[in-house]
mmCIF file of C-alpha atoms and ligand atoms in Angstrom:
data_model
loop_
_atom_site.group_PDB
_atom_site.id
_atom_site.type_symbol
_atom_site.label_atom_id
_atom_site.label_comp_id
_atom_site.label_asym_id
_atom_site.label_seq_id
_atom_site.Cartn_x
_atom_site.Cartn_y
_atom_site.Cartn_z
ATOM 1 C CA MET A 1 4.521 19.434 -32.294
ATOM 2 C CA ALA A 2 7.514 17.120 -31.961
ATOM 3 C CA GLN A 3 9.132 18.819 -34.975
ATOM 4 C CA GLN A 4 8.585 22.247 -33.441
ATOM 5 C CA CYS A 5 10.082 21.035 -30.170
ATOM 6 C CA ALA A 6 13.113 19.516 -31.934
ATOM 7 C CA CYS A 7 13.813 22.920 -33.577
ATOM 8 C CA ALA A 8 13.512 24.715 -30.226
ATOM 9 C CA LEU A 9 15.965 22.196 -28.720
ATOM 10 C CA LYS A 10 18.510 22.873 -31.474
ATOM 11 C CA GLU A 11 18.361 26.625 -30.890
ATOM 12 C CA ALA A 12 18.473 26.450 -27.072
ATOM 13 C CA HIS A 13 21.630 26.787 -24.972
ATOM 14 C CA LYS A 14 20.243 26.781 -21.448
ATOM 15 C CA ILE A 15 17.599 24.122 -21.139
ATOM 16 C CA VAL A 16 15.909 23.490 -17.803
ATOM 17 C CA LEU A 17 13.560 20.653 -16.890
ATOM 18 C CA LEU A 18 10.907 20.807 -14.195
ATOM 19 C CA SER A 19 9.666 17.255 -13.622
ATOM 20 C CA GLY A 20 6.721 16.027 -11.602
ATOM 21 C CA ALA A 21 5.018 12.773 -10.650
ATOM 22 C CA GLY A 22 3.951 11.946 -14.228
ATOM 23 C CA MET A 23 7.567 11.344 -15.195
ATOM 24 C CA SER A 24 7.889 8.641 -12.528
ATOM 25 C CA THR A 25 4.515 6.966 -13.060
ATOM 26 C CA ASN A 26 5.838 6.019 -16.514
ATOM 27 C CA ALA A 27 8.693 4.203 -14.766
ATOM 28 C CA GLY A 28 6.151 2.215 -12.758
ATOM 29 C CA ILE A 29 6.095 4.274 -9.580
ATOM 30 C CA PRO A 30 2.560 4.625 -8.349
ATOM 31 C CA ASP A 31 1.481 7.939 -6.924
ATOM 32 C CA PHE A 32 2.145 7.496 -3.210
ATOM 33 C CA ARG A 33 1.706 10.897 -1.734
ATOM 34 C CA GLY A 34 -1.074 12.378 -3.874
ATOM 35 C CA PRO A 35 -4.618 12.849 -2.618
ATOM 36 C CA ASN A 36 -5.692 9.812 -4.700
ATOM 37 C CA GLY A 37 -2.418 7.931 -4.340
ATOM 38 C CA ILE A 38 -2.057 4.398 -3.068
ATOM 39 C CA TYR A 39 -1.604 5.327 0.568
ATOM 40 C CA LYS A 40 -5.135 6.633 0.392
ATOM 41 C CA GLN A 41 -6.594 4.022 -1.972
ATOM 42 C CA LYS A 42 -5.044 0.795 -0.720
ATOM 43 C CA MET A 43 -3.985 1.502 2.810
ATOM 44 C CA GLN A 44 -6.791 3.851 3.797
ATOM 45 C CA THR A 45 -4.257 6.181 5.309
ATOM 46 C CA ASP A 46 -4.020 9.886 4.914
ATOM 47 C CA PRO A 47 -0.669 10.655 3.197
ATOM 48 C CA GLU A 48 -0.649 13.989 4.978
ATOM 49 C CA LEU A 49 -0.351 12.149 8.280
ATOM 50 C CA ILE A 50 2.449 9.837 7.055
ATOM 51 C CA PHE A 51 4.497 12.836 5.936
ATOM 52 C CA ASP A 52 3.551 15.159 8.769
ATOM 53 C CA ILE A 53 6.716 16.260 10.547
ATOM 54 C CA ASP A 54 5.111 16.687 13.960
ATOM 55 C CA TYR A 55 3.519 13.267 13.768
ATOM 56 C CA PHE A 56 6.821 11.722 12.649
ATOM 57 C CA GLN A 57 8.565 13.116 15.699
ATOM 58 C CA LYS A 58 5.912 11.625 17.960
ATOM 59 C CA ASN A 59 5.515 8.303 16.179
ATOM 60 C CA PRO A 60 8.283 7.421 13.672
ATOM 61 C CA ARG A 61 7.172 3.751 13.640
ATOM 62 C CA PHE A 62 4.012 4.777 11.794
ATOM 63 C CA PHE A 63 6.025 6.433 9.005
ATOM 64 C CA TYR A 64 8.501 3.549 8.610
ATOM 65 C CA GLN A 65 5.707 1.030 8.258
ATOM 66 C CA PHE A 66 4.741 2.763 4.965
ATOM 67 C CA HIS A 67 8.209 3.849 3.980
ATOM 68 C CA ARG A 68 9.409 0.232 3.688
ATOM 69 C CA GLU A 69 6.745 -0.379 0.993
ATOM 70 C CA PHE A 70 7.928 2.696 -0.894
ATOM 71 C CA LEU A 71 11.575 1.591 -0.681
ATOM 72 C CA LYS A 72 10.696 -1.854 -2.082
ATOM 73 C CA VAL A 73 9.092 -0.182 -5.106
ATOM 74 C CA ILE A 74 11.857 2.295 -5.886
ATOM 75 C CA ASN A 75 14.513 -0.369 -5.491
ATOM 76 C CA LYS A 76 12.993 -2.244 -8.443
ATOM 77 C CA ILE A 77 12.388 0.530 -10.962
ATOM 78 C CA GLU A 78 14.555 1.926 -13.757
ATOM 79 C CA PRO A 79 14.668 5.359 -15.418
ATOM 80 C CA THR A 80 12.493 5.880 -18.498
ATOM 81 C CA PHE A 81 13.457 6.983 -22.011
ATOM 82 C CA SER A 82 12.651 10.566 -21.005
ATOM 83 C CA HIS A 83 14.912 10.462 -17.929
ATOM 84 C CA ARG A 84 17.752 9.321 -20.202
ATOM 85 C CA PHE A 85 16.841 11.913 -22.859
ATOM 86 C CA PHE A 86 17.510 14.738 -20.366
ATOM 87 C CA ALA A 87 20.668 13.059 -19.026
ATOM 88 C CA GLN A 88 21.949 13.033 -22.613
ATOM 89 C CA LEU A 89 21.175 16.768 -23.048
ATOM 90 C CA GLU A 90 23.327 17.442 -19.982
ATOM 91 C CA LYS A 91 26.206 15.429 -21.478
ATOM 92 C CA GLU A 92 25.920 17.548 -24.633
ATOM 93 C CA GLY A 93 26.259 20.677 -22.498
ATOM 94 C CA LYS A 94 22.811 22.014 -23.384
ATOM 95 C CA LEU A 95 21.030 21.397 -20.097
ATOM 96 C CA ALA A 96 21.491 23.873 -17.249
ATOM 97 C CA GLY A 97 19.758 21.714 -14.658
ATOM 98 C CA ILE A 98 16.806 19.653 -13.527
ATOM 99 C CA ILE A 99 14.299 20.713 -10.901
ATOM 100 C CA THR A 100 12.242 17.775 -9.719
ATOM 101 C CA GLN A 101 9.284 17.321 -7.405
ATOM 102 C CA ASN A 102 9.997 13.578 -7.339
ATOM 103 C CA ILE A 103 11.766 11.863 -4.465
ATOM 104 C CA ASP A 104 12.818 8.675 -6.290
ATOM 105 C CA ALA A 105 16.235 9.798 -7.642
ATOM 106 C CA LEU A 106 15.473 8.385 -11.117
ATOM 107 C CA HIS A 107 17.201 11.366 -12.730
ATOM 108 C CA GLN A 108 20.465 10.493 -10.964
ATOM 109 C CA LYS A 109 20.020 6.832 -11.887
ATOM 110 C CA ALA A 110 19.737 7.944 -15.532
ATOM 111 C CA GLY A 111 23.060 9.787 -15.223
ATOM 112 C CA SER A 112 21.951 13.379 -14.551
ATOM 113 C CA LYS A 113 24.247 15.338 -12.246
ATOM 114 C CA LYS A 114 22.668 18.777 -11.809
ATOM 115 C CA VAL A 115 19.463 17.731 -10.073
ATOM 116 C CA TYR A 116 17.641 19.901 -7.547
ATOM 117 C CA GLU A 117 15.171 17.804 -5.574
ATOM 118 C CA ILE A 118 12.782 20.423 -4.307
ATOM 119 C CA HIS A 119 10.916 17.919 -2.103
ATOM 120 C CA GLY A 120 14.073 16.084 -1.053
ATOM 121 C CA SER A 121 14.771 12.436 -1.781
ATOM 122 C CA THR A 122 15.197 8.970 -0.337
ATOM 123 C CA TRP A 123 18.824 8.949 -1.470
ATOM 124 C CA GLN A 124 20.049 10.001 1.963
ATOM 125 C CA SER A 125 18.886 9.839 5.560
ATOM 126 C CA TYR A 126 20.103 11.805 8.518
ATOM 127 C CA CYS A 127 20.039 11.488 12.281
ATOM 128 C CA THR A 128 17.411 13.805 13.755
ATOM 129 C CA SER A 129 19.597 14.232 16.895
ATOM 130 C CA CYS A 130 23.214 14.652 15.760
ATOM 131 C CA GLY A 131 22.780 15.296 12.023
ATOM 132 C CA GLU A 132 24.976 12.384 10.903
ATOM 133 C CA VAL A 133 24.254 11.570 7.226
ATOM 134 C CA PHE A 134 23.601 8.015 5.993
ATOM 135 C CA ASP A 135 23.836 7.033 2.321
ATOM 136 C CA TYR A 136 21.124 5.204 0.418
ATOM 137 C CA GLU A 137 22.473 1.668 0.936
ATOM 138 C CA THR A 138 22.882 2.121 4.687
ATOM 139 C CA SER A 139 19.481 3.781 5.161
ATOM 140 C CA TYR A 140 17.851 1.086 3.034
ATOM 141 C CA ALA A 141 19.415 -1.775 5.004
ATOM 142 C CA LYS A 142 18.632 -0.148 8.355
ATOM 143 C CA SER A 143 14.988 0.454 7.359
ATOM 144 C CA PHE A 144 14.491 -3.305 6.976
ATOM 145 C CA LYS A 145 16.697 -4.423 9.860
ATOM 146 C CA GLU A 146 15.288 -2.083 12.484
ATOM 147 C CA ASP A 147 11.682 -1.291 13.272
ATOM 148 C CA ILE A 148 12.706 2.357 13.624
ATOM 149 C CA PRO A 149 16.192 2.974 12.191
ATOM 150 C CA HIS A 150 18.524 4.579 14.728
ATOM 151 C CA CYS A 151 21.864 6.349 14.567
ATOM 152 C CA GLU A 152 24.834 4.234 15.669
ATOM 153 C CA LYS A 153 26.604 7.249 17.113
ATOM 154 C CA CYS A 154 23.969 8.746 19.370
ATOM 155 C CA GLY A 155 20.867 6.556 19.183
ATOM 156 C CA GLY A 156 18.770 9.292 17.531
ATOM 157 C CA VAL A 157 15.976 8.437 15.059
ATOM 158 C CA LEU A 158 16.882 8.496 11.346
ATOM 159 C CA LYS A 159 14.758 10.430 8.902
ATOM 160 C CA PRO A 160 15.007 10.169 5.118
ATOM 161 C CA ASP A 161 15.844 13.456 3.431
ATOM 162 C CA ILE A 162 12.281 13.768 2.104
ATOM 163 C CA VAL A 163 10.562 17.111 2.685
ATOM 164 C CA PHE A 164 7.611 16.452 4.976
ATOM 165 C CA PHE A 165 4.475 18.574 5.274
ATOM 166 C CA GLY A 166 5.449 21.338 7.668
ATOM 167 C CA GLU A 167 9.067 21.504 6.425
ATOM 168 C CA ASN A 168 10.633 23.951 3.979
ATOM 169 C CA VAL A 169 11.297 22.963 0.386
ATOM 170 C CA LYS A 170 14.923 22.689 -0.695
ATOM 171 C CA HIS A 171 17.123 24.575 -3.183
ATOM 172 C CA LEU A 172 14.489 27.213 -3.892
ATOM 173 C CA TYR A 173 17.035 29.940 -4.646
ATOM 174 C CA GLU A 174 18.956 27.727 -7.102
ATOM 175 C CA CYS A 175 15.699 26.676 -8.772
ATOM 176 C CA GLN A 176 14.567 30.276 -9.225
ATOM 177 C CA THR A 177 17.929 31.186 -10.741
ATOM 178 C CA LEU A 178 17.691 28.251 -13.145
ATOM 179 C CA ALA A 179 14.180 29.249 -14.245
ATOM 180 C CA GLU A 180 15.225 32.894 -14.727
ATOM 181 C CA GLU A 181 18.168 31.927 -16.916
ATOM 182 C CA ALA A 182 16.494 29.257 -19.036
ATOM 183 C CA ASP A 183 15.987 29.876 -22.737
ATOM 184 C CA LEU A 184 13.905 26.692 -22.960
ATOM 185 C CA LEU A 185 12.009 25.286 -19.995
ATOM 186 C CA PHE A 186 10.288 21.910 -20.051
ATOM 187 C CA VAL A 187 7.469 21.173 -17.623
ATOM 188 C CA VAL A 188 7.067 17.401 -17.718
ATOM 189 C CA GLY A 189 4.533 15.320 -15.810
ATOM 190 C CA SER A 190 3.538 18.132 -13.494
ATOM 191 C CA SER A 191 0.081 19.644 -13.259
ATOM 192 C CA LEU A 192 1.612 22.835 -11.795
ATOM 193 C CA THR A 193 -0.691 22.773 -8.807
ATOM 194 C CA VAL A 194 1.876 22.373 -6.016
ATOM 195 C CA THR A 195 3.715 25.529 -5.035
ATOM 196 C CA PRO A 196 6.447 26.684 -4.998
ATOM 197 C CA ALA A 197 7.342 24.515 -8.035
ATOM 198 C CA ALA A 198 4.227 25.818 -9.789
ATOM 199 C CA PHE A 199 5.559 29.400 -9.590
ATOM 200 C CA LEU A 200 8.834 28.636 -11.352
ATOM 201 C CA PRO A 201 7.780 28.475 -15.044
ATOM 202 C CA SER A 202 6.399 32.032 -14.951
ATOM 203 C CA MET A 203 9.936 33.256 -14.128
ATOM 204 C CA CYS A 204 11.353 31.825 -17.344
ATOM 205 C CA PRO A 205 11.995 34.427 -20.062
ATOM 206 C CA GLY A 206 12.419 31.744 -22.730
ATOM 207 C CA LYS A 207 10.174 29.226 -24.413
ATOM 208 C CA ILE A 208 8.046 26.914 -22.281
ATOM 209 C CA VAL A 209 7.130 23.401 -23.375
ATOM 210 C CA VAL A 210 4.557 21.520 -21.299
ATOM 211 C CA VAL A 211 4.260 17.740 -21.652
ATOM 212 C CA ASN A 212 1.483 16.406 -19.464
ATOM 213 C CA LYS A 213 -1.414 14.083 -20.180
ATOM 214 C CA GLY A 214 -3.901 15.548 -17.737
ATOM 215 C CA ASP A 215 -5.023 19.116 -17.158
ATOM 216 C CA ILE A 216 -2.590 21.673 -15.859
ATOM 217 C CA SER A 217 -3.275 24.639 -13.633
ATOM 218 C CA TYR A 218 -2.985 28.122 -15.153
ATOM 219 C CA ALA A 219 -3.117 29.763 -11.731
ATOM 220 C CA TYR A 220 0.589 30.667 -11.871
ATOM 221 C CA LEU A 221 1.360 30.385 -15.579
ATOM 222 C CA HIS A 222 -0.584 32.250 -18.242
ATOM 223 C CA PRO A 223 -1.525 29.908 -21.148
ATOM 224 C CA GLN A 224 -0.166 32.464 -23.641
ATOM 225 C CA LYS A 225 3.324 31.941 -22.210
ATOM 226 C CA ILE A 226 3.268 28.289 -23.277
ATOM 227 C CA PHE A 227 5.060 27.660 -26.580
ATOM 228 C CA ILE A 228 4.028 24.002 -26.916
ATOM 229 C CA HIS A 229 1.515 22.082 -24.831
ATOM 230 C CA ALA A 230 1.720 18.381 -25.673
ATOM 231 C CA GLU A 231 -0.972 16.281 -24.040
ATOM 232 C CA TRP A 232 0.968 13.155 -24.974
ATOM 233 C CA ASP A 233 2.419 10.192 -23.208
ATOM 234 C CA ILE A 234 5.770 11.565 -22.007
ATOM 235 C CA ASP A 235 8.010 8.870 -23.501
ATOM 236 C CA ASP A 236 6.102 8.845 -26.814
ATOM 237 C CA PHE A 237 6.614 12.592 -27.046
ATOM 238 C CA PHE A 238 10.369 12.586 -26.411
ATOM 239 C CA LYS A 239 10.880 9.593 -28.721
ATOM 240 C CA ALA A 240 9.112 11.596 -31.451
ATOM 241 C CA VAL A 241 11.257 14.652 -30.647
ATOM 242 C CA GLU A 242 14.446 12.622 -30.903
ATOM 243 C CA GLU A 243 13.270 11.156 -34.197
ATOM 244 C CA ALA A 244 12.422 14.625 -35.539
ATOM 245 C CA GLY A 245 15.820 15.942 -34.431
ATOM 246 C CA ARG A 246 17.628 13.334 -36.509
ATOM 247 C CA GLU A 247 15.868 14.318 -39.746
HETATM 248 ZN ZN1 ZN B 301 23.003 10.617 15.788
#
């Protein structure tokens, strides 16, 4: 399987990666937002309420109470072998872009530049009143200094650039274009259950490689369209692919 994937990589010119939560759990990020994630398990709180946009507008304190825990975790973690593997493909000019469902910015930390964060990210915050943008360092510091971080200009409440339930996903047009132009599309650590990301692989005319330990949904992607389906640990798989590519 790794050998087959290494050959496909050699032949490909426009590689696209679609990454999901599984890619970050390998870096040590627990699943926060999922239905069985730690908000639910350890804090007995419904993640849908934490990330509900209407509820945030009414009670931002509630969100920030949980968000501080998330920030502490992502501040400590480092990109995995697989994050760096795809950053390297971009340097070699073979990668057209990364579409990610993750909000932890590990792809950027690994050195990737063309990253479309479909569910937004913690890398920026903005003022919900005047739109002023705050970088990661400022938003991070303000989240711990203030109970509810506020804008210095107008006093409005800050919101991280994460897509909440009830908000539109980002970069959908660019993501569709990437999928349509890919000659090799990797689906890594995603079960393809959350739309619209789950729709994207079916738009790819090229080869599709799925690397995911658990089951994936075939609701939007016919199994016959999958060239390789590796139910491996993600880092083990890409280490084997790199090894095979050197031979
Ligand atoms: Zn403001």
